[in-house]
C-alpha cells in the first residue's frame, strides 16, 4: 500500500489550472479515498450528449485544456489511466478540469511496471490495449494520449 499512497500523493501534488486539486488522500478502515475540490459544472459526457453539433473552436478549446493537464501530469511522471469524457469537468466559464485520479500510476521509464491506486482497469472504450495486457507494452504517458484521442 505504500506505493499506492505514494502514487495518490504524487497526483495530489499536481498543480495546474486544468487539474482538479486533490485535498487529501487517505484510508478509513479498509476504504481508500481521495478528497478533491468541488468543480461546478457538468462532465464532458453530459455536455457532448446535449450538444449535437458543438462548434469547432469550443471543442478545440476543451481538447487543448485536457491536453495541457495530461502533459503536466505526464511531465511529473503521473499517468491518469482513465481519461474519458466522464472524467473531464466543464465549468460555466468554459474552463475544463481533469478529475478522478483513482487509477493513477507513477511512470518511471526505467521501471515501467503498472500499479494502480485502486483496483480497476479503466473504461474499455477509452483505455489503450496495453492497459489490458493486449500488448507487451506497459502504460505510460502515451497511454493517456490514446485515451484522449478516443475521447
PDB file of N, CA, C and O in Angstrom, residues 59-108:
ATOM      1  N   UNK A  59     -14.806  22.981 -29.076  1.00  0.00           N
ATOM      2  CA  UNK A  59     -14.259  21.627 -28.949  1.00  0.00           C
ATOM      3  C   UNK A  59     -12.734  21.688 -28.870  1.00  0.00           C
ATOM      4  O   UNK A  59     -12.127  21.013 -28.035  1.00  0.00           O
ATOM      5  N   UNK A  60     -12.111  22.499 -29.713  1.00  0.00           N
ATOM      6  CA  UNK A  60     -10.655  22.622 -29.680  1.00  0.00           C
ATOM      7  C   UNK A  60     -10.165  23.195 -28.357  1.00  0.00           C
ATOM      8  O   UNK A  60      -9.144  22.754 -27.823  1.00  0.00           O
ATOM      9  N   UNK A  61     -10.890  24.155 -27.808  1.00  0.00           N
ATOM     10  CA  UNK A  61     -10.527  24.725 -26.509  1.00  0.00           C
ATOM     11  C   UNK A  61     -10.555  23.646 -25.425  1.00  0.00           C
ATOM     12  O   UNK A  61      -9.656  23.563 -24.587  1.00  0.00           O
ATOM     13  N   UNK A  62     -11.574  22.829 -25.453  1.00  0.00           N
ATOM     14  CA  UNK A  62     -11.687  21.738 -24.477  1.00  0.00           C
ATOM     15  C   UNK A  62     -10.507  20.778 -24.628  1.00  0.00           C
ATOM     16  O   UNK A  62      -9.853  20.419 -23.645  1.00  0.00           O
ATOM     17  N   UNK A  63     -10.225  20.365 -25.848  1.00  0.00           N
ATOM     18  CA  UNK A  63      -9.145  19.418 -26.078  1.00  0.00           C
ATOM     19  C   UNK A  63      -7.775  19.990 -25.696  1.00  0.00           C
ATOM     20  O   UNK A  63      -6.943  19.286 -25.132  1.00  0.00           O
ATOM     21  N   UNK A  64      -7.563  21.268 -25.987  1.00  0.00           N
ATOM     22  CA  UNK A  64      -6.297  21.908 -25.609  1.00  0.00           C
ATOM     23  C   UNK A  64      -6.142  21.907 -24.093  1.00  0.00           C
ATOM     24  O   UNK A  64      -5.060  21.620 -23.563  1.00  0.00           O
ATOM     25  N   UNK A  65      -7.207  22.189 -23.377  1.00  0.00           N
ATOM     26  CA  UNK A  65      -7.141  22.229 -21.911  1.00  0.00           C
ATOM     27  C   UNK A  65      -6.886  20.840 -21.312  1.00  0.00           C
ATOM     28  O   UNK A  65      -6.065  20.695 -20.397  1.00  0.00           O
ATOM     29  N   UNK A  66      -7.561  19.830 -21.834  1.00  0.00           N
ATOM     30  CA  UNK A  66      -7.337  18.467 -21.334  1.00  0.00           C
ATOM     31  C   UNK A  66      -5.920  18.023 -21.684  1.00  0.00           C
ATOM     32  O   UNK A  66      -5.231  17.417 -20.858  1.00  0.00           O
ATOM     33  N   UNK A  67      -5.474  18.348 -22.885  1.00  0.00           N
ATOM     34  CA  UNK A  67      -4.107  18.010 -23.288  1.00  0.00           C
ATOM     35  C   UNK A  67      -3.089  18.663 -22.355  1.00  0.00           C
ATOM     36  O   UNK A  67      -2.124  18.018 -21.926  1.00  0.00           O
ATOM     37  N   UNK A  68      -3.304  19.926 -22.020  1.00  0.00           N
ATOM     38  CA  UNK A  68      -2.387  20.630 -21.110  1.00  0.00           C
ATOM     39  C   UNK A  68      -2.324  19.931 -19.753  1.00  0.00           C
ATOM     40  O   UNK A  68      -1.246  19.799 -19.159  1.00  0.00           O
ATOM     41  N   UNK A  69      -3.464  19.478 -19.264  1.00  0.00           N
ATOM     42  CA  UNK A  69      -3.499  18.768 -17.977  1.00  0.00           C
ATOM     43  C   UNK A  69      -2.724  17.457 -18.068  1.00  0.00           C
ATOM     44  O   UNK A  69      -1.938  17.119 -17.175  1.00  0.00           O
ATOM     45  N   UNK A  70      -2.931  16.710 -19.148  1.00  0.00           N
ATOM     46  CA  UNK A  70      -2.230  15.430 -19.307  1.00  0.00           C
ATOM     47  C   UNK A  70      -0.733  15.626 -19.510  1.00  0.00           C
ATOM     48  O   UNK A  70       0.077  14.836 -19.014  1.00  0.00           O
ATOM     49  N   UNK A  71      -0.344  16.685 -20.215  1.00  0.00           N
ATOM     50  CA  UNK A  71       1.078  16.986 -20.402  1.00  0.00           C
ATOM     51  C   UNK A  71       1.723  17.308 -19.046  1.00  0.00           C
ATOM     52  O   UNK A  71       2.824  16.833 -18.741  1.00  0.00           O
ATOM     53  N   UNK A  72       1.038  18.104 -18.239  1.00  0.00           N
ATOM     54  CA  UNK A  72       1.557  18.436 -16.910  1.00  0.00           C
ATOM     55  C   UNK A  72       1.727  17.171 -16.073  1.00  0.00           C
ATOM     56  O   UNK A  72       2.769  16.950 -15.460  1.00  0.00           O
ATOM     57  N   UNK A  73       0.685  16.333 -16.060  1.00  0.00           N
ATOM     58  CA  UNK A  73       0.752  15.098 -15.265  1.00  0.00           C
ATOM     59  C   UNK A  73       1.867  14.192 -15.780  1.00  0.00           C
ATOM     60  O   UNK A  73       2.705  13.719 -14.996  1.00  0.00           O
ATOM     61  N   UNK A  74       1.908  13.964 -17.087  1.00  0.00           N
ATOM     62  CA  UNK A  74       2.935  13.101 -17.658  1.00  0.00           C
ATOM     63  C   UNK A  74       4.338  13.624 -17.421  1.00  0.00           C
ATOM     64  O   UNK A  74       5.264  12.857 -17.178  1.00  0.00           O
ATOM     65  N   UNK A  75       4.487  14.946 -17.454  1.00  0.00           N
ATOM     66  CA  UNK A  75       5.785  15.565 -17.187  1.00  0.00           C
ATOM     67  C   UNK A  75       6.253  15.355 -15.764  1.00  0.00           C
ATOM     68  O   UNK A  75       7.444  15.424 -15.473  1.00  0.00           O
ATOM     69  N   UNK A  76       5.315  15.095 -14.872  1.00  0.00           N
ATOM     70  CA  UNK A  76       5.635  14.808 -13.468  1.00  0.00           C
ATOM     71  C   UNK A  76       5.666  13.312 -13.185  1.00  0.00           C
ATOM     72  O   UNK A  76       5.714  12.892 -12.044  1.00  0.00           O
ATOM     73  N   UNK A  77       5.555  12.506 -14.266  1.00  0.00           N
ATOM     74  CA  UNK A  77       5.600  11.056 -14.087  1.00  0.00           C
ATOM     75  C   UNK A  77       4.297  10.458 -13.610  1.00  0.00           C
ATOM     76  O   UNK A  77       4.274   9.335 -13.104  1.00  0.00           O
ATOM     77  N   UNK A  78       3.197  11.181 -13.771  1.00  0.00           N
ATOM     78  CA  UNK A  78       1.890  10.694 -13.332  1.00  0.00           C
ATOM     79  C   UNK A  78       1.057  10.355 -14.570  1.00  0.00           C
ATOM     80  O   UNK A  78       0.845  11.195 -15.430  1.00  0.00           O
ATOM     81  N   UNK A  79       0.598   9.114 -14.649  1.00  0.00           N
ATOM     82  CA  UNK A  79      -0.249   8.666 -15.748  1.00  0.00           C
ATOM     83  C   UNK A  79      -1.669   8.530 -15.203  1.00  0.00           C
ATOM     84  O   UNK A  79      -1.901   7.807 -14.235  1.00  0.00           O
ATOM     85  N   UNK A  80      -2.626   9.236 -15.799  1.00  0.00           N
ATOM     86  CA  UNK A  80      -4.016   9.250 -15.319  1.00  0.00           C
ATOM     87  C   UNK A  80      -4.672   7.885 -15.476  1.00  0.00           C
ATOM     88  O   UNK A  80      -5.336   7.406 -14.570  1.00  0.00           O
ATOM     89  N   UNK A  81      -4.551   7.267 -16.623  1.00  0.00           N
ATOM     90  CA  UNK A  81      -5.039   5.935 -16.962  1.00  0.00           C
ATOM     91  C   UNK A  81      -6.552   5.796 -17.062  1.00  0.00           C
ATOM     92  O   UNK A  81      -7.061   4.701 -17.233  1.00  0.00           O
ATOM     93  N   UNK A  82      -7.294   6.887 -16.961  1.00  0.00           N
ATOM     94  CA  UNK A  82      -8.745   6.785 -17.132  1.00  0.00           C
ATOM     95  C   UNK A  82      -9.289   8.084 -17.717  1.00  0.00           C
ATOM     96  O   UNK A  82     -10.336   8.577 -17.306  1.00  0.00           O
ATOM     97  N   UNK A  83      -8.565   8.621 -18.683  1.00  0.00           N
ATOM     98  CA  UNK A  83      -9.002   9.848 -19.340  1.00  0.00           C
ATOM     99  C   UNK A  83     -10.163   9.510 -20.269  1.00  0.00           C
ATOM    100  O   UNK A  83     -10.043   8.659 -21.156  1.00  0.00           O
ATOM    101  N   UNK A  84     -11.295  10.156 -20.021  1.00  0.00           N
ATOM    102  CA  UNK A  84     -12.516   9.931 -20.794  1.00  0.00           C
ATOM    103  C   UNK A  84     -13.441  11.117 -20.543  1.00  0.00           C
ATOM    104  O   UNK A  84     -13.193  11.913 -19.630  1.00  0.00           O
ATOM    105  N   UNK A  85     -14.504  11.258 -21.328  1.00  0.00           N
ATOM    106  CA  UNK A  85     -15.384  12.417 -21.143  1.00  0.00           C
ATOM    107  C   UNK A  85     -15.956  12.541 -19.730  1.00  0.00           C
ATOM    108  O   UNK A  85     -16.104  13.645 -19.211  1.00  0.00           O
ATOM    109  N   UNK A  86     -16.246  11.430 -19.088  1.00  0.00           N
ATOM    110  CA  UNK A  86     -16.812  11.482 -17.735  1.00  0.00           C
ATOM    111  C   UNK A  86     -15.814  12.015 -16.716  1.00  0.00           C
ATOM    112  O   UNK A  86     -16.210  12.435 -15.630  1.00  0.00           O
ATOM    113  N   UNK A  87     -14.526  12.004 -17.040  1.00  0.00           N
ATOM    114  CA  UNK A  87     -13.502  12.488 -16.117  1.00  0.00           C
ATOM    115  C   UNK A  87     -12.946  13.852 -16.508  1.00  0.00           C
ATOM    116  O   UNK A  87     -11.859  14.247 -16.092  1.00  0.00           O
ATOM    117  N   UNK A  88     -13.714  14.558 -17.301  1.00  0.00           N
ATOM    118  CA  UNK A  88     -13.428  15.950 -17.607  1.00  0.00           C
ATOM    119  C   UNK A  88     -14.621  16.765 -17.145  1.00  0.00           C
ATOM    120  O   UNK A  88     -15.765  16.406 -17.412  1.00  0.00           O
ATOM    121  N   UNK A  89     -14.386  17.814 -16.418  1.00  0.00           N
ATOM    122  CA  UNK A  89     -15.478  18.651 -15.908  1.00  0.00           C
ATOM    123  C   UNK A  89     -15.403  20.022 -16.566  1.00  0.00           C
ATOM    124  O   UNK A  89     -14.360  20.677 -16.529  1.00  0.00           O
ATOM    125  N   UNK A  90     -16.503  20.434 -17.173  1.00  0.00           N
ATOM    126  CA  UNK A  90     -16.590  21.703 -17.882  1.00  0.00           C
ATOM    127  C   UNK A  90     -17.274  22.732 -16.995  1.00  0.00           C
ATOM    128  O   UNK A  90     -18.437  22.567 -16.632  1.00  0.00           O
ATOM    129  N   UNK A  91     -16.522  23.759 -16.619  1.00  0.00           N
ATOM    130  CA  UNK A  91     -17.061  24.811 -15.767  1.00  0.00           C
ATOM    131  C   UNK A  91     -17.922  25.782 -16.548  1.00  0.00           C
ATOM    132  O   UNK A  91     -17.860  25.838 -17.781  1.00  0.00           O
ATOM    133  N   UNK A  92     -18.725  26.595 -15.844  1.00  0.00           N
ATOM    134  CA  UNK A  92     -19.605  27.543 -16.521  1.00  0.00           C
ATOM    135  C   UNK A  92     -18.853  28.592 -17.340  1.00  0.00           C
ATOM    136  O   UNK A  92     -19.401  29.144 -18.286  1.00  0.00           O
ATOM    137  N   UNK A  93     -17.575  28.832 -17.012  1.00  0.00           N
ATOM    138  CA  UNK A  93     -16.792  29.824 -17.748  1.00  0.00           C
ATOM    139  C   UNK A  93     -16.015  29.211 -18.919  1.00  0.00           C
ATOM    140  O   UNK A  93     -15.224  29.884 -19.571  1.00  0.00           O
ATOM    141  N   UNK A  94     -16.225  27.926 -19.184  1.00  0.00           N
ATOM    142  CA  UNK A  94     -15.545  27.257 -20.284  1.00  0.00           C
ATOM    143  C   UNK A  94     -14.258  26.563 -19.889  1.00  0.00           C
ATOM    144  O   UNK A  94     -13.632  25.904 -20.717  1.00  0.00           O
ATOM    145  N   UNK A  95     -13.850  26.701 -18.634  1.00  0.00           N
ATOM    146  CA  UNK A  95     -12.635  26.019 -18.193  1.00  0.00           C
ATOM    147  C   UNK A  95     -12.931  24.531 -18.009  1.00  0.00           C
ATOM    148  O   UNK A  95     -14.041  24.135 -17.674  1.00  0.00           O
ATOM    149  N   UNK A  96     -11.910  23.724 -18.260  1.00  0.00           N
ATOM    150  CA  UNK A  96     -12.046  22.272 -18.169  1.00  0.00           C
ATOM    151  C   UNK A  96     -11.063  21.758 -17.136  1.00  0.00           C
ATOM    152  O   UNK A  96      -9.919  22.204 -17.072  1.00  0.00           O
ATOM    153  N   UNK A  97     -11.528  20.812 -16.327  1.00  0.00           N
ATOM    154  CA  UNK A  97     -10.694  20.209 -15.296  1.00  0.00           C
ATOM    155  C   UNK A  97     -10.637  18.708 -15.496  1.00  0.00           C
ATOM    156  O   UNK A  97     -11.667  18.063 -15.694  1.00  0.00           O
ATOM    157  N   UNK A  98      -9.440  18.141 -15.412  1.00  0.00           N
ATOM    158  CA  UNK A  98      -9.272  16.701 -15.403  1.00  0.00           C
ATOM    159  C   UNK A  98      -9.522  16.247 -13.969  1.00  0.00           C
ATOM    160  O   UNK A  98      -8.930  16.782 -13.025  1.00  0.00           O
ATOM    161  N   UNK A  99     -10.406  15.279 -13.787  1.00  0.00           N
ATOM    162  CA  UNK A  99     -10.782  14.795 -12.456  1.00  0.00           C
ATOM    163  C   UNK A  99     -10.595  13.278 -12.378  1.00  0.00           C
ATOM    164  O   UNK A  99     -10.265  12.637 -13.359  1.00  0.00           O
ATOM    165  N   UNK A 100     -10.834  12.726 -11.226  1.00  0.00           N
ATOM    166  CA  UNK A 100     -10.833  11.288 -10.939  1.00  0.00           C
ATOM    167  C   UNK A 100      -9.471  10.659 -11.184  1.00  0.00           C
ATOM    168  O   UNK A 100      -9.207  10.056 -12.221  1.00  0.00           O
ATOM    169  N   UNK A 101      -8.616  10.765 -10.184  1.00  0.00           N
ATOM    170  CA  UNK A 101      -7.274  10.193 -10.258  1.00  0.00           C
ATOM    171  C   UNK A 101      -7.201   8.851  -9.540  1.00  0.00           C
ATOM    172  O   UNK A 101      -6.168   8.477  -9.012  1.00  0.00           O
ATOM    173  N   UNK A 102      -8.298   8.102  -9.541  1.00  0.00           N
ATOM    174  CA  UNK A 102      -8.359   6.828  -8.833  1.00  0.00           C
ATOM    175  C   UNK A 102      -7.551   5.703  -9.449  1.00  0.00           C
ATOM    176  O   UNK A 102      -7.266   4.717  -8.793  1.00  0.00           O
ATOM    177  N   UNK A 103      -7.176   5.814 -10.709  1.00  0.00           N
ATOM    178  CA  UNK A 103      -6.380   4.770 -11.363  1.00  0.00           C
ATOM    179  C   UNK A 103      -4.969   5.232 -11.691  1.00  0.00           C
ATOM    180  O   UNK A 103      -4.253   4.574 -12.443  1.00  0.00           O
ATOM    181  N   UNK A 104      -4.569   6.343 -11.125  1.00  0.00           N
ATOM    182  CA  UNK A 104      -3.268   6.927 -11.444  1.00  0.00           C
ATOM    183  C   UNK A 104      -2.135   5.945 -11.156  1.00  0.00           C
ATOM    184  O   UNK A 104      -2.237   5.092 -10.281  1.00  0.00           O
ATOM    185  N   UNK A 105      -1.070   6.071 -11.931  1.00  0.00           N
ATOM    186  CA  UNK A 105       0.152   5.318 -11.647  1.00  0.00           C
ATOM    187  C   UNK A 105       1.337   6.237 -11.873  1.00  0.00           C
ATOM    188  O   UNK A 105       1.257   7.189 -12.648  1.00  0.00           O
ATOM    189  N   UNK A 106       2.397   5.964 -11.169  1.00  0.00           N
ATOM    190  CA  UNK A 106       3.637   6.692 -11.398  1.00  0.00           C
ATOM    191  C   UNK A 106       4.387   5.979 -12.511  1.00  0.00           C
ATOM    192  O   UNK A 106       4.439   4.756 -12.556  1.00  0.00           O
ATOM    193  N   UNK A 107       4.942   6.763 -13.410  1.00  0.00           N
ATOM    194  CA  UNK A 107       5.641   6.200 -14.548  1.00  0.00           C
ATOM    195  C   UNK A 107       7.114   6.501 -14.434  1.00  0.00           C
ATOM    196  O   UNK A 107       7.525   7.640 -14.281  1.00  0.00           O
ATOM    197  N   UNK A 108       7.890   5.461 -14.487  1.00  0.00           N
ATOM    198  CA  UNK A 108       9.344   5.581 -14.472  1.00  0.00           C
ATOM    199  C   UNK A 108       9.839   4.812 -15.688  1.00  0.00           C
ATOM    200  O   UNK A 108       9.666   3.590 -15.762  1.00  0.00           O
TER     201      UNK A 108
END
